[in-house]
mmCIF file of C-alpha atoms in Angstrom:
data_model
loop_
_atom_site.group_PDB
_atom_site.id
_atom_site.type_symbol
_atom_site.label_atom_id
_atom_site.label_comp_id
_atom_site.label_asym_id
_atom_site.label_seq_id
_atom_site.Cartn_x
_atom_site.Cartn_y
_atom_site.Cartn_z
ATOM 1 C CA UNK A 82 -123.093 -235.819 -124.082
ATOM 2 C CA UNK A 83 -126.341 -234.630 -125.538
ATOM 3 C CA UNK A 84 -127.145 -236.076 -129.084
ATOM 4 C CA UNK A 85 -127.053 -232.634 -130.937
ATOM 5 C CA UNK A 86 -123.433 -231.616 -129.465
ATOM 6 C CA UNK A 87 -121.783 -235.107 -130.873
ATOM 7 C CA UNK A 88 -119.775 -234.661 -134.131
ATOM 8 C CA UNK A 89 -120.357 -238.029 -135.162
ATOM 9 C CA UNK A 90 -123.813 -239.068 -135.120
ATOM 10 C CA UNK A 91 -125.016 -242.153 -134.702
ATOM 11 C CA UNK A 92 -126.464 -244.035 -138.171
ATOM 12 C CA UNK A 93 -128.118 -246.862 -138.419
ATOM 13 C CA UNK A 94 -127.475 -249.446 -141.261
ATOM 14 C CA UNK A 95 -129.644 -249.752 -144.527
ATOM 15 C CA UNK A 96 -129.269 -252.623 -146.971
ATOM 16 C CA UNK A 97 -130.621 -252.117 -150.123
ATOM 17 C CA UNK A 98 -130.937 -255.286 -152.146
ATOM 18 C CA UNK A 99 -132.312 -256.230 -155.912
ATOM 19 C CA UNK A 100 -135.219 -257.571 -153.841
ATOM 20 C CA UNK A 101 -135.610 -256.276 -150.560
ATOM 21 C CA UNK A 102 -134.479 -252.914 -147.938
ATOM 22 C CA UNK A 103 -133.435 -254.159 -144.450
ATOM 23 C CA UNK A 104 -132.742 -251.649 -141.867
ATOM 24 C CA UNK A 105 -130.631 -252.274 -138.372
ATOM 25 C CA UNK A 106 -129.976 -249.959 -135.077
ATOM 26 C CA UNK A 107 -127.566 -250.980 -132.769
ATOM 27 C CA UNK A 108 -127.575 -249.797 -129.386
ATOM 28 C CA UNK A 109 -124.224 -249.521 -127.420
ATOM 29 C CA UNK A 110 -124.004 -251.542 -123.946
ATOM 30 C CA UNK A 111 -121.589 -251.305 -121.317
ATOM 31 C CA UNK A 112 -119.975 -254.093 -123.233
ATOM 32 C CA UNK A 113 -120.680 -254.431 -127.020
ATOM 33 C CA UNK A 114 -123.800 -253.480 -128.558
ATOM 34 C CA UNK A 115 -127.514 -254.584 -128.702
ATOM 35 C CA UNK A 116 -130.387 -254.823 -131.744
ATOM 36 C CA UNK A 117 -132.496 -252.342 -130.811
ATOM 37 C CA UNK A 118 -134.474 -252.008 -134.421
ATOM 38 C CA UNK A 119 -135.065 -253.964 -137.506
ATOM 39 C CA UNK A 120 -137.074 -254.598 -140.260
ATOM 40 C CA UNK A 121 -137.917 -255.108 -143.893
ATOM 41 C CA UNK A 122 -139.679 -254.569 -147.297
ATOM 42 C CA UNK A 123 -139.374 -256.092 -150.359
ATOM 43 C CA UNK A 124 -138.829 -254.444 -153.402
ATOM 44 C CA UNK A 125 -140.565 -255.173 -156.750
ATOM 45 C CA UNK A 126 -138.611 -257.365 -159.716
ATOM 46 C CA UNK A 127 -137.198 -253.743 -161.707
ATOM 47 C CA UNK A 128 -136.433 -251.301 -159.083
ATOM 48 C CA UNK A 129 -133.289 -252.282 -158.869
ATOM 49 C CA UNK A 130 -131.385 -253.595 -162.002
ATOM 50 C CA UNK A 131 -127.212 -254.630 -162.091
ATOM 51 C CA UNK A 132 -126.421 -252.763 -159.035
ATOM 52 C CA UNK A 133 -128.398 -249.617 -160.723
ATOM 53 C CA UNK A 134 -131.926 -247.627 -159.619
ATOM 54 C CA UNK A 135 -134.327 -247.990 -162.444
ATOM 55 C CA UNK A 136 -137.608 -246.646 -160.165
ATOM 56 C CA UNK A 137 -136.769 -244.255 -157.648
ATOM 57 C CA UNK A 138 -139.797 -243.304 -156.797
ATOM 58 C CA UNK A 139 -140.595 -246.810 -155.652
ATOM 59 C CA UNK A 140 -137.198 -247.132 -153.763
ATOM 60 C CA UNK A 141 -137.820 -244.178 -151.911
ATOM 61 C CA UNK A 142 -141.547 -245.663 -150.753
ATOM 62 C CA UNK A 143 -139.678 -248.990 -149.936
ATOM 63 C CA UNK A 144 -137.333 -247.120 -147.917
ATOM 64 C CA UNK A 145 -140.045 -244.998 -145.773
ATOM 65 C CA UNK A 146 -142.560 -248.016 -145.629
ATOM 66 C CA UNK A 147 -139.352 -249.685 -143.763
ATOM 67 C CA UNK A 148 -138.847 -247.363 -141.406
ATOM 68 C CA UNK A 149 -142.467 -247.042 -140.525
ATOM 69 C CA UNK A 150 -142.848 -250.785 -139.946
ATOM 70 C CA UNK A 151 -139.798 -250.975 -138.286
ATOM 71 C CA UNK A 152 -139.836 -253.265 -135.343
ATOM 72 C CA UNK A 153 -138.193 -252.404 -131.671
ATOM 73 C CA UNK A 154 -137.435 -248.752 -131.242
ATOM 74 C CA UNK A 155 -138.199 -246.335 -133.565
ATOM 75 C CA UNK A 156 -135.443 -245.085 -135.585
ATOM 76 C CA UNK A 157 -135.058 -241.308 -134.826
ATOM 77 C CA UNK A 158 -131.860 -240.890 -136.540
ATOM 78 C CA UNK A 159 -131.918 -239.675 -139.984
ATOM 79 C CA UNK A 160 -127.898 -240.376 -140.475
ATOM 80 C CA UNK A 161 -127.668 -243.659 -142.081
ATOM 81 C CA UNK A 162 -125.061 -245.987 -143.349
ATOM 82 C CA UNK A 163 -126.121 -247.646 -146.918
ATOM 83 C CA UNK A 164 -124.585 -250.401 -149.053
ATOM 84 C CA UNK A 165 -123.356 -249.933 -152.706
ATOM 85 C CA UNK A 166 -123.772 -253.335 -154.854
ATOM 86 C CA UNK A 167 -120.154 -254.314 -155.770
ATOM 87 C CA UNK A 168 -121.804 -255.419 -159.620
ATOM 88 C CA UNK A 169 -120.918 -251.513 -160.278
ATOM 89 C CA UNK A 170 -117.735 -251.127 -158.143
ATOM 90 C CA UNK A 171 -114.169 -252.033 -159.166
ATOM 91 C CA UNK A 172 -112.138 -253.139 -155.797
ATOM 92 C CA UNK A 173 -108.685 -254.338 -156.145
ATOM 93 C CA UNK A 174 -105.803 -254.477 -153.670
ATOM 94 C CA UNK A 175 -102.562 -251.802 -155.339
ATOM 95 C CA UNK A 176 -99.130 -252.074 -154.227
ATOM 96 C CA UNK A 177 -97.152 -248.795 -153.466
ATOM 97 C CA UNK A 178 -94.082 -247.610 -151.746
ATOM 98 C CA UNK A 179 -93.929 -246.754 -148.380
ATOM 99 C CA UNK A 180 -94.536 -243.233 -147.795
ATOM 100 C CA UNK A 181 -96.113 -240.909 -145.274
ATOM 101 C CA UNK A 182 -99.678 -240.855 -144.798
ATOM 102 C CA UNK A 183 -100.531 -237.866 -146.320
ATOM 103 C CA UNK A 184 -99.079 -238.424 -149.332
ATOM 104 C CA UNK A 185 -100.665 -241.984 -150.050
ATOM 105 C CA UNK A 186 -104.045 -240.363 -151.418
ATOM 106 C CA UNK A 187 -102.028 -238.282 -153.990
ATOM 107 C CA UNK A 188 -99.817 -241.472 -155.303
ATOM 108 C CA UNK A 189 -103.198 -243.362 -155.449
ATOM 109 C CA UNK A 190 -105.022 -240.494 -157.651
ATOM 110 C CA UNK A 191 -102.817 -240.344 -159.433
ATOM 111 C CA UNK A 192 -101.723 -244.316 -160.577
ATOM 112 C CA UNK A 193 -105.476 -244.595 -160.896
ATOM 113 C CA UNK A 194 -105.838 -244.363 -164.653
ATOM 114 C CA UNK A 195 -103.558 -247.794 -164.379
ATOM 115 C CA UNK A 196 -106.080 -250.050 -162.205
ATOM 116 C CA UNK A 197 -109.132 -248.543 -162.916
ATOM 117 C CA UNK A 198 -111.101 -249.582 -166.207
ATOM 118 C CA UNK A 199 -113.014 -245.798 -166.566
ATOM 119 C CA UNK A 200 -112.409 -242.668 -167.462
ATOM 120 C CA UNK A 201 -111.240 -240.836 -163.904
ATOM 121 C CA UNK A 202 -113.593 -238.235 -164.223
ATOM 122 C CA UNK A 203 -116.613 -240.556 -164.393
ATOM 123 C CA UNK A 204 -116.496 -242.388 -161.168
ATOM 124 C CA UNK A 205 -115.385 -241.291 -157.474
ATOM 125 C CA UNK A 206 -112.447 -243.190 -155.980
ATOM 126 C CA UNK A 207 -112.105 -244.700 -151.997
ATOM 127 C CA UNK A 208 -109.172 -246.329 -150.476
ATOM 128 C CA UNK A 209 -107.610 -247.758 -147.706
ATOM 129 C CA UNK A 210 -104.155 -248.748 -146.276
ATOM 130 C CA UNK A 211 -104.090 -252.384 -145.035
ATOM 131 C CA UNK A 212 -102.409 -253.252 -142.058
ATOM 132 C CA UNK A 213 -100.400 -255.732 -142.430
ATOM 133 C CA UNK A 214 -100.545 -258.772 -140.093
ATOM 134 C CA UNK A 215 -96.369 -258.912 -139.501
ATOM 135 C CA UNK A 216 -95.358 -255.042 -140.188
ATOM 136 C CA UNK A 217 -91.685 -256.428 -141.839
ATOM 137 C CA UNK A 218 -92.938 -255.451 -145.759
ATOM 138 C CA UNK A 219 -91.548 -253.059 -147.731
ATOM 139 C CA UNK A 220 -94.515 -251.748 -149.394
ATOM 140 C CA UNK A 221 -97.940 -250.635 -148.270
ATOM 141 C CA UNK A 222 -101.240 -252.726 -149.804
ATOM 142 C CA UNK A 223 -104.062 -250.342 -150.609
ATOM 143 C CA UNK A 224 -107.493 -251.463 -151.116
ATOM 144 C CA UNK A 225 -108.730 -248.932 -153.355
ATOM 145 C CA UNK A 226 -112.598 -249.000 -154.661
ATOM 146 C CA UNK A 227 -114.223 -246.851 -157.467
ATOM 147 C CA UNK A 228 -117.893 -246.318 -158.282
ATOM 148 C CA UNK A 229 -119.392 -244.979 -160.773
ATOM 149 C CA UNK A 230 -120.714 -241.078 -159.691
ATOM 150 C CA UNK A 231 -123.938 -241.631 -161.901
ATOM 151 C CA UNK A 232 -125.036 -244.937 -159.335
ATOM 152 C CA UNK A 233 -123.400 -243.503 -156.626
ATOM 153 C CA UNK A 234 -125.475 -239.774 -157.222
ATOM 154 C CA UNK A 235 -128.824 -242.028 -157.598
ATOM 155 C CA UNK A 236 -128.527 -243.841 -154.623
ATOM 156 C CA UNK A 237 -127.417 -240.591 -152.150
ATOM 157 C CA UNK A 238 -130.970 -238.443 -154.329
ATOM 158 C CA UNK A 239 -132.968 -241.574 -153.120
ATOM 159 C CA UNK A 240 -131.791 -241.957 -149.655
ATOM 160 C CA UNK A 241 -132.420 -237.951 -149.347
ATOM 161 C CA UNK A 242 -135.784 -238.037 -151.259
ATOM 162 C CA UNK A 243 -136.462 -240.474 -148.087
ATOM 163 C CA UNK A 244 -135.366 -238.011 -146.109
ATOM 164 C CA UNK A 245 -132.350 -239.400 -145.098
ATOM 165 C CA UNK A 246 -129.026 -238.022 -143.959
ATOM 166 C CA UNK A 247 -126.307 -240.194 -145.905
ATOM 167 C CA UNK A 248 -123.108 -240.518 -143.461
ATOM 168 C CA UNK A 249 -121.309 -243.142 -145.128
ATOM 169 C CA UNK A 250 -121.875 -245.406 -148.150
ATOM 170 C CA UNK A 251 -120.026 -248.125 -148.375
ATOM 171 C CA UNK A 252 -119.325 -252.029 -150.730
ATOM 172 C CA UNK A 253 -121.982 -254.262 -149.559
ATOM 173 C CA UNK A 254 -118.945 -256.871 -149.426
ATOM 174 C CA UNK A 255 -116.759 -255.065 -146.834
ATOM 175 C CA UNK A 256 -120.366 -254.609 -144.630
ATOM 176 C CA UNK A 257 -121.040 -257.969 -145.094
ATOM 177 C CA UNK A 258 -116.953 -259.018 -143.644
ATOM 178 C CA UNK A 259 -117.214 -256.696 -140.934
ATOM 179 C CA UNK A 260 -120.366 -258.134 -139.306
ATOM 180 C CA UNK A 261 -119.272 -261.783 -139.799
ATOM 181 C CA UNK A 262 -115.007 -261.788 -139.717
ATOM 182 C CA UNK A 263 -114.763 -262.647 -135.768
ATOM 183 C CA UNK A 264 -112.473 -258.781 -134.539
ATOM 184 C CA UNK A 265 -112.121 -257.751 -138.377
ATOM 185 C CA UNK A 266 -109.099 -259.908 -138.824
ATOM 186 C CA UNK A 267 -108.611 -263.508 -139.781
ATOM 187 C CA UNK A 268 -104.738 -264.586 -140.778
ATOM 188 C CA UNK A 269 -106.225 -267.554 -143.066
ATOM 189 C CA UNK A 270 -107.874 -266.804 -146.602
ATOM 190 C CA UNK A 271 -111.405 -267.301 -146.079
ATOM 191 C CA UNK A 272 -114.409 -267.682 -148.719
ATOM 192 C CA UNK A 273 -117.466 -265.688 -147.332
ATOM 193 C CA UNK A 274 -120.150 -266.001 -149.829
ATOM 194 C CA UNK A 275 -123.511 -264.522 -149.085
ATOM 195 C CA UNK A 276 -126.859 -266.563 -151.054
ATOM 196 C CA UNK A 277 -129.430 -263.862 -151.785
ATOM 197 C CA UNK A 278 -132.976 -263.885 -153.197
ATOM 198 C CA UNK A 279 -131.549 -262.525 -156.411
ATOM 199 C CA UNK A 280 -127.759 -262.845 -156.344
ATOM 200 C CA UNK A 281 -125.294 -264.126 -154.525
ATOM 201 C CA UNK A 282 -122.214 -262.199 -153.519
ATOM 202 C CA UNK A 283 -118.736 -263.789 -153.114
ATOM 203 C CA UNK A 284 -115.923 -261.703 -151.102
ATOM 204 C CA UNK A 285 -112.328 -263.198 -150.205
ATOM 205 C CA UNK A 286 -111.030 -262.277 -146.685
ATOM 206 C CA UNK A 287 -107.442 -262.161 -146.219
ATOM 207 C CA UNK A 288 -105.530 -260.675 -142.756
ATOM 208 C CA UNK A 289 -107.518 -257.031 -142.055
ATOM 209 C CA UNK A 290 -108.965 -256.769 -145.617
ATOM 210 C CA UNK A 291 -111.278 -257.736 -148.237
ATOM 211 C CA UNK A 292 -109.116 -259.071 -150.974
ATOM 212 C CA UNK A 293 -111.613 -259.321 -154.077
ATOM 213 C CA UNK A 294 -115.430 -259.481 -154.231
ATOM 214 C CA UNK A 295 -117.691 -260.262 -157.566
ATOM 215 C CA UNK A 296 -121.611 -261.808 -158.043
ATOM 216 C CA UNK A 297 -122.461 -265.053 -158.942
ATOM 217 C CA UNK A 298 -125.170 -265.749 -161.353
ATOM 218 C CA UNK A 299 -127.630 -268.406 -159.066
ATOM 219 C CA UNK A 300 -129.269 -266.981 -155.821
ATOM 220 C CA UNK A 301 -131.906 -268.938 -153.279
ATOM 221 C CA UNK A 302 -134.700 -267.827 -155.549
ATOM 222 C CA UNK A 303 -132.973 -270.241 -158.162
ATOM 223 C CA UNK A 304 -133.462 -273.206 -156.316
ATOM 224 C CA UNK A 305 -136.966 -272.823 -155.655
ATOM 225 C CA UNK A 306 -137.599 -272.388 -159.450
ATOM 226 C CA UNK A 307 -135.799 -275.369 -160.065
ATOM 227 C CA UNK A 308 -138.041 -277.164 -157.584
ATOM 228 C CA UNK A 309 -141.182 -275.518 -158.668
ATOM 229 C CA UNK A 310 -140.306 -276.377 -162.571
ATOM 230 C CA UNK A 311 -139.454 -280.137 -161.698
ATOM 231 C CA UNK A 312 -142.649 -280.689 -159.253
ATOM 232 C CA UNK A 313 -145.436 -278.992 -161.352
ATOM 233 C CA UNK A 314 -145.938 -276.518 -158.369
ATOM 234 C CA UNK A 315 -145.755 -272.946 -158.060
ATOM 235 C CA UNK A 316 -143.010 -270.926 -156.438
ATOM 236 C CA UNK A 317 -144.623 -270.517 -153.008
ATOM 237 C CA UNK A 318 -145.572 -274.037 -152.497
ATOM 238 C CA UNK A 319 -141.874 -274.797 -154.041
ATOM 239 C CA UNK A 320 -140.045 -272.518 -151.395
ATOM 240 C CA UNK A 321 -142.324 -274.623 -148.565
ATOM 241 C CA UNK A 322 -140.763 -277.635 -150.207
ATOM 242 C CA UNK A 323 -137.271 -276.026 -149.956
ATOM 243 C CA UNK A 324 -137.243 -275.562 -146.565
ATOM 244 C CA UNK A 325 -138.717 -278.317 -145.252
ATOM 245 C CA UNK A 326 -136.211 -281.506 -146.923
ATOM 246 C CA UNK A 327 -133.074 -279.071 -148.031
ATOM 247 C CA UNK A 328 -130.641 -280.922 -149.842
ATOM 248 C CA UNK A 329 -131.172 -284.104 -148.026
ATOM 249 C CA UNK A 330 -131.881 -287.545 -149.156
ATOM 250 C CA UNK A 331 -135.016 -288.560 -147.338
ATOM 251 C CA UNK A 332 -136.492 -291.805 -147.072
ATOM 252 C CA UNK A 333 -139.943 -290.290 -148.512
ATOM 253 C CA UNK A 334 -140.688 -289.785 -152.492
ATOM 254 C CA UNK A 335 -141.648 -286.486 -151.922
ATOM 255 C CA UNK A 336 -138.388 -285.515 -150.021
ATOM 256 C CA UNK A 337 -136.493 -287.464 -152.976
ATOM 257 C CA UNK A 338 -137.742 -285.233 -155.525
ATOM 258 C CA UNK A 339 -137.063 -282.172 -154.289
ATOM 259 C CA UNK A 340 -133.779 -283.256 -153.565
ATOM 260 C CA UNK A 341 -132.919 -284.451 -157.337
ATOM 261 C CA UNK A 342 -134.890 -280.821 -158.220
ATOM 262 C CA UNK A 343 -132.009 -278.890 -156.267
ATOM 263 C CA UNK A 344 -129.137 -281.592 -157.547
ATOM 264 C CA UNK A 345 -128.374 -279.768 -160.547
ATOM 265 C CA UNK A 346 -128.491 -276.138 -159.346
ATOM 266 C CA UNK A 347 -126.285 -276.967 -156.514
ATOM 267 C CA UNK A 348 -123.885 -278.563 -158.233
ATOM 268 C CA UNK A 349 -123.399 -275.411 -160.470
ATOM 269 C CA UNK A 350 -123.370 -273.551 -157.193
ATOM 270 C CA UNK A 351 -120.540 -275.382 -155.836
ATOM 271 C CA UNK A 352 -118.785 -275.071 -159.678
ATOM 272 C CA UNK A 353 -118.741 -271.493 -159.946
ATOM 273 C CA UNK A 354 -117.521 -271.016 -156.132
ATOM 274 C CA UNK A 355 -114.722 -272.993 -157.045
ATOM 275 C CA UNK A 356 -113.620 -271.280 -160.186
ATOM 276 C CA UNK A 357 -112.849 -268.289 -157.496
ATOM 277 C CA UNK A 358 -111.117 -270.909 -154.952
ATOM 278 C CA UNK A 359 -108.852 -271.408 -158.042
ATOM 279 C CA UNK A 360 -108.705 -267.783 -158.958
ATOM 280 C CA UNK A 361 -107.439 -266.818 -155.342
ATOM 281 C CA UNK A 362 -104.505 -269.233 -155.404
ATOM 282 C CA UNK A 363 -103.581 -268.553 -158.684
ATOM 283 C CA UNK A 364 -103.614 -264.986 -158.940
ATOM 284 C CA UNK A 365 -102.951 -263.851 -155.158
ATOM 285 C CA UNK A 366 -99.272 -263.752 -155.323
ATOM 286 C CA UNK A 367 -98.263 -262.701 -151.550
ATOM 287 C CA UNK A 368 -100.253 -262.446 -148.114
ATOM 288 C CA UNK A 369 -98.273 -260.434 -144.627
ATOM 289 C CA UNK A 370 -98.988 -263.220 -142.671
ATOM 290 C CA UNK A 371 -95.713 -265.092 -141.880
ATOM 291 C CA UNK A 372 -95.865 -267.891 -143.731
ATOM 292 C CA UNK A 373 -98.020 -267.553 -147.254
ATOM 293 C CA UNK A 374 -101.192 -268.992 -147.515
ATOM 294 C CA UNK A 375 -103.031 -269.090 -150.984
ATOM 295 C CA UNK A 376 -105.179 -272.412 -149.964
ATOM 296 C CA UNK A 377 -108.337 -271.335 -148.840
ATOM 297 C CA UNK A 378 -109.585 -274.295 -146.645
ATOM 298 C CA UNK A 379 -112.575 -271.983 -144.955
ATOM 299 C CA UNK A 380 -115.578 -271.230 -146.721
ATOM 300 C CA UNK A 381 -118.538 -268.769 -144.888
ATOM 301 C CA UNK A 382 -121.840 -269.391 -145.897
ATOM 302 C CA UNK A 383 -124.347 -266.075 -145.319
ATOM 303 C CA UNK A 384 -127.695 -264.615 -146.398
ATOM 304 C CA UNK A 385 -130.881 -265.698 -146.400
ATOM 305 C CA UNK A 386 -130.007 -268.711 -148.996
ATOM 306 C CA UNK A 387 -127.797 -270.250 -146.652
ATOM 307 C CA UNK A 388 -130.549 -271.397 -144.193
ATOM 308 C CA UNK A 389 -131.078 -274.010 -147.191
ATOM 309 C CA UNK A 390 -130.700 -277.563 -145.030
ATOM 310 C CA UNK A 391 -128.071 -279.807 -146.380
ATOM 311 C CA UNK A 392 -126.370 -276.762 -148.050
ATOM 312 C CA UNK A 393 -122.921 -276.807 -146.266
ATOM 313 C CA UNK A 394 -122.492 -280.214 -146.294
ATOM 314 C CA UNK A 395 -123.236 -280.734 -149.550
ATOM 315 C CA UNK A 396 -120.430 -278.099 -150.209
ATOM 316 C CA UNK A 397 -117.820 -279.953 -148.114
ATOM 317 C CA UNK A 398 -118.596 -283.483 -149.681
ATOM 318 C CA UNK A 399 -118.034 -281.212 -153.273
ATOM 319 C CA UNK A 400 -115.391 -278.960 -152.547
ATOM 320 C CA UNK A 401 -113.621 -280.999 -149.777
ATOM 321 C CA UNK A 402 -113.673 -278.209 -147.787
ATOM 322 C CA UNK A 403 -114.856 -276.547 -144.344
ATOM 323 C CA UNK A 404 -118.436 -274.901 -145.515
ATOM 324 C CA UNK A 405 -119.967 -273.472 -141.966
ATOM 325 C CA UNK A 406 -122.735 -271.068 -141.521
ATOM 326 C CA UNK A 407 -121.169 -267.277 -140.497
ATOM 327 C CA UNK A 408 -122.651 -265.588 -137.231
ATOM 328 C CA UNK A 409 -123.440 -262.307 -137.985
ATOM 329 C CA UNK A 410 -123.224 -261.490 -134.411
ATOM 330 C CA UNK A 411 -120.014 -263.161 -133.513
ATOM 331 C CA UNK A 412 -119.112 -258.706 -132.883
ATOM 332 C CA UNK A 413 -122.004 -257.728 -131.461
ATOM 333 C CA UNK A 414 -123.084 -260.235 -129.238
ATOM 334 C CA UNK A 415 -121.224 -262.164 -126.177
ATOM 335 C CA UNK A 416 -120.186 -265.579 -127.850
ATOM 336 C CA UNK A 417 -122.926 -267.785 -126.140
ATOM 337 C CA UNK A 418 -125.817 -265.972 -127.129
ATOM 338 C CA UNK A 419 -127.467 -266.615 -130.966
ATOM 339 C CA UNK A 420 -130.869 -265.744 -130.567
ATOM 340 C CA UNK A 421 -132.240 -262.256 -129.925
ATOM 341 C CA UNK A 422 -136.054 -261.269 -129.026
ATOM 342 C CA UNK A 423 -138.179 -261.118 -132.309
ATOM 343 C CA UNK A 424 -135.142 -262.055 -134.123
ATOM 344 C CA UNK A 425 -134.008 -266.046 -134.855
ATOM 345 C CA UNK A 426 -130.640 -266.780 -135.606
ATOM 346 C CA UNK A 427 -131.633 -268.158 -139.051
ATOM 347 C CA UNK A 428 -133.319 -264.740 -140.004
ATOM 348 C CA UNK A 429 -130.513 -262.864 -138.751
ATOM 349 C CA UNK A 430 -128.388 -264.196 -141.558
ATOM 350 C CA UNK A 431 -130.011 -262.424 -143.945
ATOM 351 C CA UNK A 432 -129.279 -258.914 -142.187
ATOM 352 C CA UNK A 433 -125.881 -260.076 -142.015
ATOM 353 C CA UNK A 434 -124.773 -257.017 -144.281
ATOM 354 C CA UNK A 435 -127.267 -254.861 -142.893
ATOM 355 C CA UNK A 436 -125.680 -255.596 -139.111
ATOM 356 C CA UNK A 437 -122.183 -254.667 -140.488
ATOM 357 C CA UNK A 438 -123.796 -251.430 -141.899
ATOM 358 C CA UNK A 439 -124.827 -250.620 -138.489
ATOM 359 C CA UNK A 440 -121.600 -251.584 -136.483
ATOM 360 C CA UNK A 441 -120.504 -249.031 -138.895
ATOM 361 C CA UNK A 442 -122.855 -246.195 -137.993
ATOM 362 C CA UNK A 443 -122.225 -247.176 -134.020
ATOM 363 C CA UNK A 444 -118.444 -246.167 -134.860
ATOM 364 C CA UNK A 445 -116.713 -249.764 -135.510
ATOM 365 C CA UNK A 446 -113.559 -249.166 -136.122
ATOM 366 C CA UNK A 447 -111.671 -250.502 -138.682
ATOM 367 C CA UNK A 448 -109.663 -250.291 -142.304
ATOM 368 C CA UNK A 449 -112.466 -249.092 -144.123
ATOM 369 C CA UNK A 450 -113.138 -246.439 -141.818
#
């Protein structure tokens, strides 16, 4: 079919961070997709504050100078899929009746002044029936998502001032879970927490659906402070260090230090992940998959951050449980291949939401759709 006949245009996927714009094109294949472009530009401490734009201006040059430098094929498209920062969004998961389709946006409108902590008229409102993993409930589970219209106006002006066609925006969590949840669906609770340069994002995964999703305070940048602070060193030199012992304990003094640098800073890592472990099984009172499961025993470690060495097993030994890098191609790629042409493995977990932003704008299919 010729590309200006097609009612659904292909997109490609746009991340935009607190520190950074990454930008992915898929390419369908016979079977599955390929990376046909990538790239990325950082963005300047300010532009991007709590989820909000502060500097549009220099968004909107952060945006073009990443699709100049792109690398691979140029991206001809101007239809892109974005990601909204879940600091500004309220998710939660509503029970209803069962009733037709149709008449499930009208009963969610209009309980919404019950689950949603704004006025109605300030913020727009998405949802989406869950399928259940065993259809034998008596209700339907609704994952319904507000914004704010002020962040959500800023962000479509800025993609447009780019010149930009916005076909979809979309929680940076549910991007993130599509890209890195093996066929959308997993029927155990599972922890995917993604380590940025300036915040980390923590999403539960439950059966066909994100469950709940919320920031945590430390990010990979933290860590290298902590090591530049303790060594006398400045950041770059510090990040070096990062990389090269993780959170090991080496035989050399050098290696020993940075590890006792990172000690504390992990260990409130792995405290404030569990306070959501123990917020899941406490406040998640049912799951549709046979038997009930509120023990999360999985936890999914993406982002840049979680190339840190020593990271997941220092999380096991901790939390005494199974901490594993995600693959953020486990639904792109064939299962045996992890490294792509100009892009590692290790780099591709920082794209991981940016990958699930372009499944997306290839025409993945799933709940959020």
């Amino acid at each position: 079919m010729l590309e200006f006949l097609t009612l659904h245009p292909q997109a490609f996927g746009l991340d935009i961070s607190g520190l950074s714009v990454k930008a992915v094109q898929l390419e369908k294949k016979q079977k599955g997709f390929r990376l046909a472009s990538f790239g990325n530009t950082e963005l300047a401490e300010g532009v991007i504050e709590g989820g909000e734009i502060k500097k549009e201006e220099q968004l909107v040059g952060a945006i073009s100078r990443t699709l100049k430098q792109i690398r691979g094929k140029k991206i001809h498209t101007k239809y892109v899929v974005a990601a909204l920062s879940e600091e500004k969004a309220f998710v939660q998961v509503v029970q209803i009746p069962r009733m037709k389709e149709e008449e499930v946006a009208q009963a969610i409108h209009f309980q919404a002044e019950n689950y949603i902590p704004y006025p109605i008229d300030t913020v727009y409102i998405d949802f989406a029936v869950i399928t259940p993993l065993h259809n034998h409930v008596d209700h339907l589970d609704v994952l319904v998502a507000s914004f704010p219209r002020t962040v959500v106006d800023a962000y479509v002006s800025a993609l447009e001032k780019a010149g930009l066609v916005p076909m979809a925006l979309e929680i940076d969590a549910i991007a993130l879970t599509r890209a890195v949840v093996e066929k959308g669906v997993s029927p155990i609770p599972i922890l995917v927490v993604d380590i940025g340069s300036a915040r980390t994002k923590v999403s539960i995964f439950s059966g066909y659906s994100v469950r709940f999703t919320t920031s945590l305070s430390i990010c990979a940048k933290q860590f290298t402070e902590a090591v530049a602070k303790s060594l006398h060193v400045d950041e770059e030199k510090a990040e070096e260090f990062k990389r090269h012992y993780g959170i090991y304990t080496p035989e050399d003094a050098l290696g020993q230090e940075v590890f006792q640098a990172m000690i504390p800073t992990a260990t409130d890592f792995a405290e404030q992940i569990a306070k959501y472990l123990e917020y899941y099984e406490s406040h998640v009172p049912h799951q549709h998959a046979g038997q009930p499961q509120k023990k999360i025993t999985k936890i999914m470690l993406c982002g840049g951050g979680a190339n840190l060495k020593g990271l997941p097993e220092f999380l096991m030994r901790t939390m005494k449980v199974e901490v594993a890098q995600g693959n953020p191609w486990i639904n792109i790629l064939s299962p045996d291949v992890k490294e792509l042409p100009l892009l590692s493995f290790q780099e591709s977990l920082g794209y991981s939401c940016a990958l699930g932003l372009a499944l997306r704008g290839q025409g993945s299919k799933e709940i959020y759709d």
